[in-house]
Structure formats: structure tokens, C-alpha cells
CSV table of C-alpha atoms in Angstrom, one decimal:
chain,number,residue,atom,x,y,z
A,165,MET,CA,17.7,-33.3,3.8
A,166,ASN,CA,15.5,-33.2,0.7
A,167,ALA,CA,12.4,-31.0,0.3
A,168,VAL,CA,9.9,-33.8,1.0
A,169,PHE,CA,11.7,-34.9,4.2
A,170,PHE,CA,12.0,-31.3,5.4
A,171,ASN,CA,8.3,-30.7,4.7
A,172,GLU,CA,7.4,-33.9,6.7
A,173,TYR,CA,9.7,-32.9,9.5
A,174,ILE,CA,8.1,-29.4,9.8
A,175,GLN,CA,4.5,-30.8,9.7
A,176,THR,CA,5.2,-33.6,12.2
A,177,SER,CA,7.5,-31.8,14.6
A,178,PRO,CA,5.8,-31.0,17.9
A,179,ARG,CA,7.0,-27.4,17.5
A,180,PHE,CA,4.9,-26.9,14.4
A,181,MET,CA,1.9,-29.2,14.7
A,182,THR,CA,-0.6,-27.1,16.7
A,183,ASP,CA,1.0,-24.5,18.9
A,184,PHE,CA,2.5,-21.3,17.6
A,185,THR,CA,6.1,-21.0,18.9
A,186,PRO,CA,9.0,-18.6,18.3
A,187,TRP,CA,10.4,-21.3,16.0
A,188,THR,CA,7.3,-21.0,13.8
A,189,LEU,CA,8.0,-17.3,13.3
A,190,PHE,CA,11.7,-18.1,12.7
A,191,VAL,CA,10.9,-20.6,9.9
A,192,ASP,CA,8.2,-18.4,8.3
A,193,THR,CA,10.5,-15.4,8.2
A,194,GLY,CA,13.3,-17.5,6.8
A,195,ILE,CA,11.2,-19.0,4.1
A,196,ILE,CA,9.8,-15.6,3.0
A,197,SER,CA,13.3,-14.3,3.1
A,198,VAL,CA,14.4,-17.0,0.7
A,199,LEU,CA,11.5,-16.3,-1.6
A,200,LEU,CA,12.3,-12.5,-1.5
A,201,LEU,CA,15.9,-13.3,-2.6
A,202,LEU,CA,14.5,-15.6,-5.3
A,203,GLY,CA,12.1,-12.8,-6.4
A,204,LYS,CA,15.0,-10.4,-6.6
A,205,LEU,CA,17.1,-12.9,-8.7
A,206,MET,CA,14.1,-13.3,-11.1
A,207,ARG,CA,13.9,-9.5,-11.4
A,208,VAL,CA,17.6,-9.2,-12.3
A,209,LYS,CA,17.7,-12.1,-14.7
A,210,ILE,CA,14.3,-12.5,-16.4
A,211,ARG,CA,13.7,-9.9,-19.1
A,212,PHE,CA,9.9,-10.3,-19.1
A,213,ILE,CA,9.7,-9.5,-15.4
A,214,GLN,CA,12.1,-6.5,-15.9
A,215,ARG,CA,9.9,-5.0,-18.6
A,216,LEU,CA,6.8,-5.3,-16.3
A,217,PHE,CA,8.7,-3.8,-13.3
A,218,ILE,CA,7.2,-6.5,-11.1
A,219,PRO,CA,8.6,-6.0,-7.5
A,220,PRO,CA,10.4,-9.0,-5.8
A,221,SER,CA,8.0,-8.9,-2.9
A,222,LEU,CA,5.1,-9.6,-5.3
A,223,LEU,CA,7.0,-12.5,-6.9
A,224,ALA,CA,7.8,-13.9,-3.4
A,225,GLY,CA,4.2,-13.7,-2.4
A,226,PHE,CA,3.0,-15.5,-5.6
A,227,ILE,CA,5.5,-18.3,-5.0
A,228,GLY,CA,4.5,-18.6,-1.3
A,229,LEU,CA,0.8,-18.6,-2.4
A,230,SER,CA,1.2,-21.3,-5.0
A,231,LEU,CA,3.6,-23.6,-3.0
A,232,GLY,CA,2.4,-22.8,0.5
A,233,PRO,CA,-0.4,-24.2,2.6
A,234,HIS,CA,-3.1,-22.6,0.5
A,235,GLY,CA,-1.6,-23.9,-2.7
A,236,PHE,CA,0.2,-27.2,-3.4
A,237,GLY,CA,1.5,-27.5,0.2
A,238,ILE,CA,5.2,-27.9,-0.7
A,239,ILE,CA,6.6,-25.0,1.3
A,240,PRO,CA,5.9,-25.4,5.0
A,241,LEU,CA,4.6,-21.9,5.8
A,242,SER,CA,2.4,-21.8,8.9
A,243,THR,CA,-1.2,-20.6,8.8
A,244,GLN,CA,-0.1,-17.4,10.7
A,245,THR,CA,1.0,-15.4,7.6
A,246,GLY,CA,-2.2,-13.3,7.6
A,247,THR,CA,-1.6,-12.4,11.2
A,248,TYR,CA,2.0,-11.3,10.4
A,249,ALA,CA,0.5,-8.8,7.9
A,250,GLY,CA,-1.7,-7.3,10.5
A,251,ILE,CA,1.2,-6.8,12.9
A,252,LEU,CA,3.6,-5.4,10.2
A,253,ILE,CA,1.0,-2.7,9.3
A,254,ALA,CA,1.2,-1.4,12.8
A,255,PHE,CA,4.9,-0.9,12.4
A,256,ILE,CA,4.5,0.8,9.0
A,257,PHE,CA,1.8,3.3,10.2
A,258,GLY,CA,3.7,3.9,13.4
A,259,ALA,CA,6.8,5.0,11.3
A,260,LEU,CA,4.8,7.4,9.0
A,261,PRO,CA,4.9,10.5,11.3
A,262,LEU,CA,8.7,10.1,11.8
A,263,ILE,CA,9.3,9.8,8.0
A,264,SER,CA,7.3,12.9,7.0
A,265,GLN,CA,9.4,15.9,6.5
A,266,LYS,CA,8.6,19.5,5.8
A,267,ALA,CA,8.6,19.8,2.1
A,268,ALA,CA,9.8,23.0,0.3
A,269,LYS,CA,7.0,25.4,-0.2
A,270,GLY,CA,5.8,25.5,-3.7
A,271,ASP,CA,3.0,27.1,-5.7
A,272,ALA,CA,-0.2,27.1,-3.6
A,273,ASP,CA,-2.4,26.4,-6.6
A,274,ASN,CA,-0.3,23.4,-7.7
A,275,ILE,CA,-0.4,22.0,-4.2
A,276,GLY,CA,-4.1,22.7,-3.9
A,277,SER,CA,-5.0,21.1,-7.2
A,278,MET,CA,-2.9,18.0,-6.2
A,279,TRP,CA,-4.7,17.8,-2.9
A,280,ALA,CA,-8.2,18.1,-4.6
A,281,TYR,CA,-7.3,15.6,-7.3
A,282,SER,CA,-5.9,13.0,-5.0
A,283,GLN,CA,-8.4,13.4,-2.1
A,284,ALA,CA,-11.4,13.3,-4.4
A,285,GLY,CA,-10.1,10.3,-6.2
A,286,MET,CA,-9.6,8.4,-3.0
A,287,LEU,CA,-13.1,9.2,-1.6
A,288,LEU,CA,-14.8,8.5,-4.9
A,289,GLN,CA,-13.1,5.1,-5.2
A,290,TRP,CA,-14.3,4.1,-1.8
A,291,ALA,CA,-17.8,5.4,-2.7
A,292,PHE,CA,-17.8,3.5,-6.0
A,293,GLY,CA,-16.7,0.2,-4.5
A,294,GLY,CA,-19.1,0.4,-1.6
A,295,LEU,CA,-22.1,1.4,-3.7
A,296,LEU,CA,-21.4,-1.2,-6.4
A,297,GLY,CA,-21.3,-3.9,-3.7
A,298,LEU,CA,-24.3,-2.8,-1.7
A,299,LEU,CA,-26.7,-1.7,-4.6
A,300,VAL,CA,-25.7,-4.2,-7.3
A,301,LEU,CA,-23.5,-7.2,-6.4
A,302,ASN,CA,-25.2,-7.9,-3.1
A,303,ARG,CA,-28.6,-8.1,-4.8
A,304,ILE,CA,-27.3,-10.7,-7.2
A,305,TRP,CA,-25.1,-12.8,-4.9
A,306,PRO,CA,-25.4,-13.5,-1.1
A,307,LEU,CA,-22.3,-11.4,-0.2
A,308,ASN,CA,-21.0,-9.7,2.9
A,309,PRO,CA,-22.3,-6.1,2.9
A,310,ALA,CA,-18.6,-5.0,3.1
A,311,PHE,CA,-17.7,-6.9,-0.1
A,312,GLY,CA,-17.5,-3.7,-2.2
A,313,ILE,CA,-15.0,-1.9,0.0
A,314,THR,CA,-12.4,-4.7,-0.5
A,315,MET,CA,-11.7,-3.1,-3.8
A,316,PRO,CA,-10.7,0.4,-2.6
A,317,SER,CA,-9.0,-1.0,0.5
A,318,GLY,CA,-6.8,-3.1,-1.8
A,319,TYR,CA,-6.4,-0.6,-4.6
A,320,CYS,CA,-5.9,2.8,-3.1
A,321,GLY,CA,-4.7,1.4,0.2
A,322,GLY,CA,-2.5,-1.5,-1.0
A,323,HIS,CA,-1.6,-4.6,1.0
A,324,GLY,CA,-1.2,-2.5,4.2
A,325,THR,CA,-4.8,-1.2,4.2
A,326,ALA,CA,-6.0,-4.6,3.0
A,327,ALA,CA,-4.4,-6.2,6.1
A,328,ALA,CA,-5.8,-3.6,8.4
A,329,ILE,CA,-9.4,-3.9,7.0
A,330,GLY,CA,-9.2,-7.7,6.9
A,331,GLN,CA,-8.0,-7.9,10.5
A,332,ALA,CA,-10.8,-5.6,11.7
A,333,PHE,CA,-13.4,-7.9,10.1
A,334,SER,CA,-11.6,-11.1,11.2
A,335,GLN,CA,-12.1,-10.2,14.8
A,336,PHE,CA,-15.8,-10.6,14.3
A,337,GLY,CA,-15.6,-13.9,12.3
A,338,TYR,CA,-15.6,-12.5,8.7
A,339,ASP,CA,-12.2,-14.0,7.6
A,340,GLU,CA,-13.1,-13.9,3.9
A,341,ILE,CA,-12.7,-10.1,3.9
A,342,LEU,CA,-9.0,-10.4,4.5
A,343,THR,CA,-8.5,-12.8,1.6
A,344,LEU,CA,-10.7,-10.7,-0.7
A,345,ALA,CA,-8.9,-7.4,0.2
A,346,MET,CA,-5.5,-9.0,-0.2
A,347,THR,CA,-6.6,-10.4,-3.6
A,348,ALA,CA,-7.7,-6.9,-4.6
A,349,ALA,CA,-4.4,-5.4,-3.6
A,350,THR,CA,-2.5,-8.1,-5.5
A,351,PHE,CA,-4.7,-7.7,-8.6
A,352,GLY,CA,-4.2,-3.9,-8.3
A,353,ILE,CA,-0.4,-4.0,-8.2
A,354,VAL,CA,-0.3,-6.2,-11.3
A,355,ALA,CA,-2.8,-3.9,-13.1
A,356,ALA,CA,-0.9,-0.8,-12.0
A,357,VAL,CA,2.3,-2.0,-13.6
A,358,ILE,CA,0.9,-3.5,-16.8
A,359,ILE,CA,-1.7,-0.8,-17.6
A,360,GLY,CA,0.6,1.9,-16.3
A,361,LEU,CA,3.3,1.0,-18.8
A,362,ILE,CA,0.8,0.8,-21.6
A,363,ILE,CA,-0.4,4.3,-20.6
A,364,ILE,CA,3.2,5.6,-20.7
A,365,LYS,CA,3.8,4.1,-24.1
A,366,TRP,CA,0.5,5.7,-25.3
A,367,GLY,CA,1.5,9.0,-23.8
A,368,THR,CA,4.9,9.1,-25.5
A,369,LYS,CA,3.3,8.3,-28.9
A,370,LYS,CA,0.7,11.0,-28.4
A,371,GLY,CA,3.2,13.6,-27.1
A,372,HIS,CA,1.6,13.9,-23.7
A,373,THR,CA,4.9,13.2,-21.8
A,374,SER,CA,7.0,16.2,-20.8
A,375,PHE,CA,10.3,14.5,-20.3
A,376,LEU,CA,10.3,11.1,-22.0
A,377,ALA,CA,10.4,11.0,-25.8
A,378,ASN,CA,10.8,7.3,-26.2
A,379,TYR,CA,9.8,4.5,-23.8
A,380,ASP,CA,12.7,2.3,-25.0
A,381,ASP,CA,15.2,5.0,-23.7
A,382,LEU,CA,14.7,4.0,-20.1
A,383,PRO,CA,17.9,3.3,-18.1
A,384,HIS,CA,18.7,-0.3,-17.5
A,385,GLU,CA,18.9,0.0,-13.7
A,386,LEU,CA,15.2,0.9,-13.5
A,387,GLN,CA,14.4,-2.5,-15.1
A,388,THR,CA,16.8,-4.7,-13.1
A,389,GLY,CA,16.6,-2.7,-9.8
A,390,LEU,CA,20.4,-2.8,-9.4
A,391,LEU,CA,22.1,0.5,-9.1
A,392,PRO,CA,25.6,1.0,-10.6
A,393,GLY,CA,28.3,2.5,-8.3
A,394,ASP,CA,28.0,6.1,-9.5
A,395,LYS,CA,24.2,6.2,-8.8
A,396,ARG,CA,24.1,4.7,-5.3
A,397,GLU,CA,22.9,6.7,-2.4
A,398,SER,CA,23.4,6.5,1.3
A,399,MET,CA,20.7,4.8,3.3
A,400,GLY,CA,20.9,7.3,6.1
A,401,GLU,CA,23.0,9.0,8.8
A,402,SER,CA,24.5,7.6,12.0
A,403,SER,CA,23.4,9.8,14.8
A,404,CYS,CA,24.5,7.4,17.6
A,405,SER,CA,27.9,5.9,18.4
A,406,SER,CA,27.9,2.2,17.9
A,407,ILE,CA,29.8,1.9,21.1
A,408,SER,CA,26.6,2.7,23.0
A,409,ILE,CA,23.9,1.4,20.6
A,410,ASP,CA,23.9,0.7,16.9
A,411,PRO,CA,22.1,3.5,14.9
A,412,LEU,CA,19.9,1.0,13.1
A,413,THR,CA,18.8,-0.5,16.5
A,414,PHE,CA,18.1,3.0,17.9
A,415,ASN,CA,15.8,3.9,15.0
A,416,LEU,CA,14.2,0.4,15.0
A,417,ILE,CA,13.3,0.5,18.7
A,418,ILE,CA,11.6,3.8,18.3
A,419,VAL,CA,9.3,2.4,15.7
A,420,ALA,CA,8.8,-0.7,17.8
A,421,VAL,CA,7.9,1.3,20.9
A,422,ILE,CA,5.4,3.3,18.9
A,423,ALA,CA,3.8,0.2,17.5
A,424,LEU,CA,3.6,-1.3,21.0
A,425,GLY,CA,2.0,1.9,22.3
A,426,GLY,CA,-0.7,1.6,19.6
A,427,TYR,CA,-1.4,-2.0,20.6
A,428,CYS,CA,-1.7,-1.0,24.3
A,429,ILE,CA,-4.1,1.8,23.5
A,430,SER,CA,-6.2,-0.5,21.3
A,431,LYS,CA,-6.4,-3.2,24.0
A,432,THR,CA,-7.1,-0.6,26.8
A,433,VAL,CA,-10.1,0.8,24.8
A,434,SER,CA,-11.5,-2.7,24.1
A,435,HIS,CA,-11.1,-3.5,27.8
A,436,PHE,CA,-13.2,-0.6,29.0
A,437,MET,CA,-15.5,-0.6,26.0
A,438,PRO,CA,-16.2,-4.3,25.2
A,439,GLY,CA,-17.2,-4.8,21.5
A,440,PHE,CA,-15.4,-1.7,20.4
A,441,GLU,CA,-12.0,-2.5,18.9
A,442,LEU,CA,-9.8,0.4,17.6
A,443,PRO,CA,-7.4,-0.8,14.9
A,444,VAL,CA,-3.9,-1.2,16.2
A,445,PHE,CA,-2.4,0.6,13.2
A,446,SER,CA,-4.6,3.7,13.7
A,447,CYS,CA,-3.6,3.9,17.4
A,448,ALA,CA,0.1,3.4,16.3
A,449,PHE,CA,-0.3,6.3,13.9
A,450,VAL,CA,-1.6,8.6,16.7
A,451,VAL,CA,1.1,7.5,19.0
A,452,GLY,CA,3.7,8.2,16.3
A,453,ILE,CA,2.3,11.8,15.9
A,454,PHE,CA,2.5,12.3,19.7
A,455,ILE,CA,6.1,10.9,19.9
A,456,LYS,CA,7.1,13.1,16.9
A,457,LYS,CA,5.8,16.2,18.6
A,458,ILE,CA,7.8,15.3,21.8
A,459,PHE,CA,10.9,14.7,19.8
A,460,ASP,CA,10.5,18.1,18.0
A,461,LYS,CA,10.1,19.9,21.3
A,462,THR,CA,13.1,18.2,23.0
A,463,ARG,CA,15.3,18.3,19.9
A,464,THR,CA,15.5,14.5,19.9
A,465,SER,CA,14.4,14.6,16.3
A,466,ASP,CA,18.0,15.7,15.5
A,467,TYR,CA,19.1,12.2,16.4
A,468,VAL,CA,16.3,10.3,14.5
A,469,CYS,CA,17.1,9.6,10.9
A,470,PRO,CA,14.0,9.8,8.6
A,471,GLN,CA,15.9,8.0,5.8
A,472,THR,CA,16.8,5.1,8.1
A,473,ILE,CA,13.3,4.8,9.4
A,474,GLY,CA,12.0,5.0,5.8
A,475,HIS,CA,14.1,2.0,4.9
A,476,ILE,CA,12.9,0.1,8.0
A,477,SER,CA,9.4,0.9,7.0
A,478,GLY,CA,10.2,-0.2,3.4
A,479,ALA,CA,11.6,-3.5,4.7
A,480,PHE,CA,8.4,-4.1,6.7
A,481,THR,CA,6.4,-3.3,3.6
A,482,ASP,CA,8.2,-5.9,1.5
A,483,PHE,CA,7.6,-8.6,4.1
A,484,LEU,CA,4.0,-7.5,4.5
A,485,VAL,CA,3.3,-7.8,0.7
A,486,ALA,CA,5.0,-11.2,0.6
A,487,PHE,CA,3.2,-12.5,3.7
A,488,GLY,CA,-0.1,-10.9,2.6
A,489,ILE,CA,-0.2,-12.6,-0.8
A,490,ALA,CA,0.9,-15.9,0.6
A,491,SER,CA,-2.0,-15.8,3.1
A,492,ILE,CA,-4.6,-15.5,0.4
A,493,LYS,CA,-7.1,-18.4,0.6
A,494,ILE,CA,-7.5,-19.6,-3.0
A,495,SER,CA,-10.7,-21.4,-2.1
A,496,VAL,CA,-12.3,-18.2,-1.0
A,497,VAL,CA,-11.2,-16.4,-4.2
A,498,ILE,CA,-12.7,-19.2,-6.3
A,499,GLU,CA,-16.0,-19.0,-4.3
A,500,TYR,CA,-16.4,-15.3,-5.1
A,501,ILE,CA,-14.6,-15.2,-8.4
A,502,ILE,CA,-17.4,-13.8,-10.6
A,503,PRO,CA,-18.6,-10.9,-8.4
A,504,LEU,CA,-14.9,-10.2,-7.4
A,505,LEU,CA,-13.9,-9.9,-11.1
A,506,ILE,CA,-16.8,-7.6,-11.8
A,507,LEU,CA,-15.8,-5.5,-8.8
A,508,LEU,CA,-12.1,-5.3,-9.5
A,509,VAL,CA,-12.5,-4.7,-13.3
A,510,SER,CA,-15.1,-2.1,-12.8
A,511,GLY,CA,-12.9,-0.4,-10.2
A,512,LEU,CA,-10.0,-0.3,-12.7
A,513,ILE,CA,-12.1,1.2,-15.4
A,514,ALA,CA,-13.6,3.9,-13.1
A,515,THR,CA,-10.2,4.7,-11.7
A,516,LEU,CA,-8.6,5.0,-15.2
A,517,ILE,CA,-11.3,7.3,-16.4
A,518,TYR,CA,-11.0,9.5,-13.4
A,519,VAL,CA,-7.2,9.7,-13.6
A,520,LEU,CA,-7.0,10.6,-17.3
A,521,VAL,CA,-9.9,13.0,-17.3
A,522,MET,CA,-9.4,14.8,-14.0
A,523,ALA,CA,-5.7,15.2,-14.3
A,524,ARG,CA,-6.2,17.3,-17.4
A,525,LYS,CA,-8.8,19.3,-15.6
A,526,LEU,CA,-6.8,20.0,-12.5
A,527,MET,CA,-3.1,19.9,-13.4
A,528,LYS,CA,-1.8,23.0,-15.0
A,529,GLU,CA,1.7,21.6,-15.4
A,530,CYS,CA,2.9,18.1,-16.3
A,531,TRP,CA,-0.6,16.6,-16.1
A,532,PHE,CA,0.5,13.3,-17.6
A,533,GLU,CA,3.3,12.7,-15.1
A,534,LYS,CA,1.0,13.4,-12.2
A,535,ALA,CA,-1.7,11.2,-13.7
A,536,ILE,CA,0.6,8.2,-14.0
A,537,PHE,CA,1.8,8.7,-10.4
A,538,THR,CA,-1.7,8.7,-9.0
A,539,TRP,CA,-2.6,5.8,-11.2
A,540,GLY,CA,0.1,3.7,-9.6
A,541,TRP,CA,-1.0,4.9,-6.2
A,542,PHE,CA,-4.8,4.5,-6.7
A,543,THR,CA,-4.4,0.9,-8.0
A,544,GLY,CA,-1.2,-0.4,-6.4
A,545,THR,CA,1.0,1.3,-3.8
A,546,MET,CA,2.7,4.6,-3.2
A,547,ALA,CA,6.0,2.8,-4.2
A,548,MET,CA,4.4,1.7,-7.5
A,549,GLY,CA,3.3,5.2,-8.2
A,550,ILE,CA,6.8,6.5,-7.7
A,551,ALA,CA,8.2,3.7,-9.9
A,552,LEU,CA,5.9,4.6,-12.7
A,553,LEU,CA,6.7,8.3,-12.2
A,554,ARG,CA,10.4,7.5,-12.6
A,555,VAL,CA,9.7,5.8,-15.9
A,556,ALA,CA,7.9,8.9,-17.2
A,557,ASP,CA,10.0,11.4,-15.4
A,558,PRO,CA,13.4,9.8,-14.7
A,559,LYS,CA,15.0,13.0,-13.2
A,560,MET,CA,11.9,14.0,-11.2
A,561,ARG,CA,11.6,17.4,-12.9
A,562,SER,CA,7.8,17.5,-12.7
A,563,ARG,CA,7.9,18.3,-9.0
A,564,CYS,CA,5.0,15.9,-8.6
A,565,LEU,CA,6.3,14.4,-5.4
A,566,ASP,CA,7.1,17.9,-4.0
A,567,ASN,CA,3.5,18.9,-4.4
A,568,TYR,CA,2.2,15.6,-3.2
A,569,ALA,CA,4.3,15.7,0.0
A,570,LEU,CA,2.5,18.9,1.1
A,571,ALA,CA,-0.9,17.8,-0.1
A,572,TYR,CA,-0.6,14.5,1.7
A,573,LEU,CA,-0.5,16.3,5.0
A,574,PHE,CA,-4.2,16.9,4.5
A,575,ILE,CA,-4.9,13.6,2.8
A,576,ALA,CA,-3.4,11.3,5.5
A,577,PRO,CA,-6.0,12.1,8.3
A,578,VAL,CA,-8.9,11.3,5.8
A,579,GLU,CA,-7.2,8.1,4.8
A,580,ILE,CA,-6.7,7.0,8.4
A,581,SER,CA,-10.3,7.8,9.1
A,582,LEU,CA,-11.6,5.8,6.2
A,583,ILE,CA,-9.6,2.7,7.2
A,584,THR,CA,-10.6,3.1,10.9
A,585,PHE,CA,-14.4,3.8,10.5
A,586,ALA,CA,-15.2,1.7,7.5
A,587,PRO,CA,-15.3,-1.6,9.4
A,588,VAL,CA,-17.2,0.0,12.3
A,589,ALA,CA,-19.8,1.4,9.9
A,590,PHE,CA,-20.3,-1.8,7.9
A,591,LEU,CA,-20.3,-4.1,11.0
A,592,ASN,CA,-23.0,-1.9,12.6
A,593,GLY,CA,-25.2,-1.8,9.5
A,594,TYR,CA,-24.3,1.8,8.4
A,595,GLY,CA,-22.4,0.8,5.2
A,596,LEU,CA,-24.8,2.8,2.9
A,597,VAL,CA,-24.4,5.9,5.1
A,598,PHE,CA,-20.6,5.5,5.1
A,599,THR,CA,-20.4,5.2,1.3
A,600,GLY,CA,-22.9,8.1,0.9
A,601,ILE,CA,-20.7,10.3,3.0
A,602,CYS,CA,-17.6,9.3,0.9
A,603,LEU,CA,-19.5,10.2,-2.3
A,604,ALA,CA,-20.7,13.6,-0.9
A,605,ALA,CA,-17.2,14.4,0.5
A,606,GLY,CA,-15.5,13.6,-2.8
A,607,LEU,CA,-17.9,15.8,-4.8
A,608,ALA,CA,-17.5,18.5,-2.2
A,609,VAL,CA,-13.7,18.4,-2.7
A,610,LEU,CA,-14.1,18.8,-6.4
A,611,ALA,CA,-16.6,21.7,-5.9
A,612,THR,CA,-14.1,23.4,-3.6
A,613,ALA,CA,-11.4,23.0,-6.3
A,614,TYR,CA,-13.8,24.7,-8.8
A,615,ILE,CA,-14.6,27.5,-6.5
A,616,LYS,CA,-10.9,28.1,-5.7
A,617,GLY,CA,-10.1,28.3,-9.4
A,618,TRP,CA,-8.0,25.2,-9.6
A,619,PHE,CA,-9.9,23.8,-12.5
A,620,ILE,CA,-8.4,24.6,-15.9
A,621,ARG,CA,-11.0,26.6,-17.9
A,622,LYS,CA,-11.0,26.5,-21.6
A,623,GLN,CA,-10.0,29.8,-23.2
């Protein structure tokens, strides 16, 4: 069965013509899985891709976008790929409370400065994007008032937040926001990698790096993504006997139950309050916190493996990125290409300035390593930030992640609130108020850091 025949079969089969069926999901998942394997093979074999540290999920998404229904129409992906991204983000956010562990207590000033630096950067990026869209771009082009926040939702939030924001607006008929946010997330990941590696090379030449003397000394496994036998680690612990239930199944169903709980809460609220739709992922996050507290009280947490759930969440994230990029509508991107480029490039410049300037002001130790980590996070994903940190600090001696683990306990509620209330504010005409609050809050965080003495004062 050649590709043309298979494509015609899929398009003309009653199972795939109009109605969405379980077989549609089966075929879509299978196709994306093939593309993920192809992306991994490309990462292992192609030197150019290795040097850019491009993740296989990004490559799979690009292939699906170019050859799928929004591209040349060769690969028979359905039109539901954007919906998959919205569902997967509920699983990912539902797993977050189960993954978080109590980090070892470190220096309070280092944790405080990391919190202030990261929290202010997030808030100011949302404020910058929103104000640029409302006060500048929307006065030149007839754009959706929420056009500007597609940049921070894609940059600082990544494809997960882009899917969440896009789904919230899609419920009210603004489908273009999903495509624009996904495009911003994709653009951000590429920029995070390329510009991040340039920054690291510059840092080694200027002597700013604390642990990397030469960029060319990086171990080969970081480039290919394949670990040799002596560097492999266990994926988790088995807390259940496979005679009763497989440990992977046990951890997976916990995440699934949490995601379902979030969906039920969202639908219940919308039933009693028509027109008010709580995002499913936000509800799933709240349910996850509630379940985690119950598990801790009943000692059930002893049988839940955070490492296993972390890998489950990582698998969902890989599929989300691939499905999310494949769902981008190229026609919408072309329609908004000029204001979108202005928004995305301006966001990159503003983020780069903030990262390089404020890291020196707030980080007393290993400022460069912490700056490169937040650059990857602010423009791509948390995984991309960790990947860039491993390039600059292969043995993780900067304790950047240790400080961030504690700081994020205070950042997470703010991030969830931004994603939850941004669509509500813009859909009800309060976009300028929302961005103004973000700006004031970001400046207030920096003022707090100054008062607490976290800023580095010149001698």
C-alpha cells in the first residue's frame, strides 16, 4: 500500500470523513509516534541538528505541519490535533503537584533573589506583550485585543500554556489565538536554542561561565541525546507488585483521575454559571494539589513515584509539542505575519535584555548559569532551560535548579493565575487593566527584592 493510496483510503473511509471516532485518535497517535521516532533518528544522525540541540518533538511537529492537512496534505492527520493539545495540557498540569518534591533548604537570599528574578521576568513579559499589542499593534492593524499576550503565553508558558490560552479563546470563536500562541511557542523554542547557544559561546569567550571553559568540550551524549551505559539512570521505582497492577499503570491512572476531576469541575461550574468557563488544566492543577494533600495525610504518597509520574508528564509534553505544532494553521500565520514578527522579535529583545542585565543585579553566585537557564525557560520551555543549563554547567554545580525548585513554589500560583484570568480579562474588555496589573506586580517584586537587600550593590 503506497503513500498515495493510504492517503486516499484515510480520506475516503467512512471512519475518517466527517465523524471523529476512536480510530481517528488511533491513526493520529500512530502518525505522530512515527514522526517522533523520525525526529529522534534525525537528532542522532544529523550533525547540524545535534549542534542546535533541537528536540525530536519539535522536529516531529514541523514535519507534521509541513506534510499534514495545514501543509501539503500528504500525511493524513485529522483536524483534531489542536484539541489533543488542549487535553494533554490537563494531564500535564494535573501531574505537577505529584512531581514537586521538598527541595533541600539552601541560602534564603539565593532562593529569594531567584524568586524575584524569575517572578518579575514572567510578569513583565506578560505586561510587555499585552501593552505592545493593545497600545501599538492594535492601532495599526485590526487585531484581536488579546493578540499581544500570544507572545508571553508561547514564550514563558511554552506549548502547554499556548494550548491552554488558545483553547480558552476557541470556546468563544477566536480560533486564531490558538494558532498564534502555538506559533509563538514554536518560534520561542527555536530562538531559545539558537540564541542560547550563541550566548553560551559568548560567555565562555568573555569568561562569564563558572564551569565551562570551552564550548567545544561538551560531551557527545548531550548532542545526540543517547546515554552510554555508564550514565544511564533508573526511570523510577516499582511500588506495586505487577501481580496486582503494573506500577506504570498505577501512576498513570492517578494522573488520569486528577485530569478527569479537573474536567468535571470545569463543566460543573459552566453548568451552574453559563458563560463562565474555568480552564480544565487549572481545575486539574487544583485537584492535583487536593489529591496530593490526601496522599500525604494517608501515607499513600509512599507508593506514588514522582520520577515515574515525571516521565509520564514528559511523554505527554512530547506529544503535546508535536500535536501543537502540527495544528498550526499556516494561513493564519501568513495573514498576521508582519505584526506577529514585530511582536515576537520585540519580545525576544526585551527578554534578552532583562535576562542579561537583571541576572547580574540579582544573582550573587553563578549569574551566567542562572541567566542561561531562565533564558531557555522565558523563551522556550522548562526542559529547554535545563538543557541549556547542562551545556553551561554539565555537573549542575551552580545549584540553580535547587534554588529554583523552592522559588517555584511561590511562582506556580501566579503562573496559574495568569493563564486562568488572562482570557477572562481580555474577553470581557479588561485587557488593559490586566496588563497594567502585571506591570505593577512585576515592578513591585523588583522593589521588594531591593528592599530585602537581594540586589548586588556596587562597592
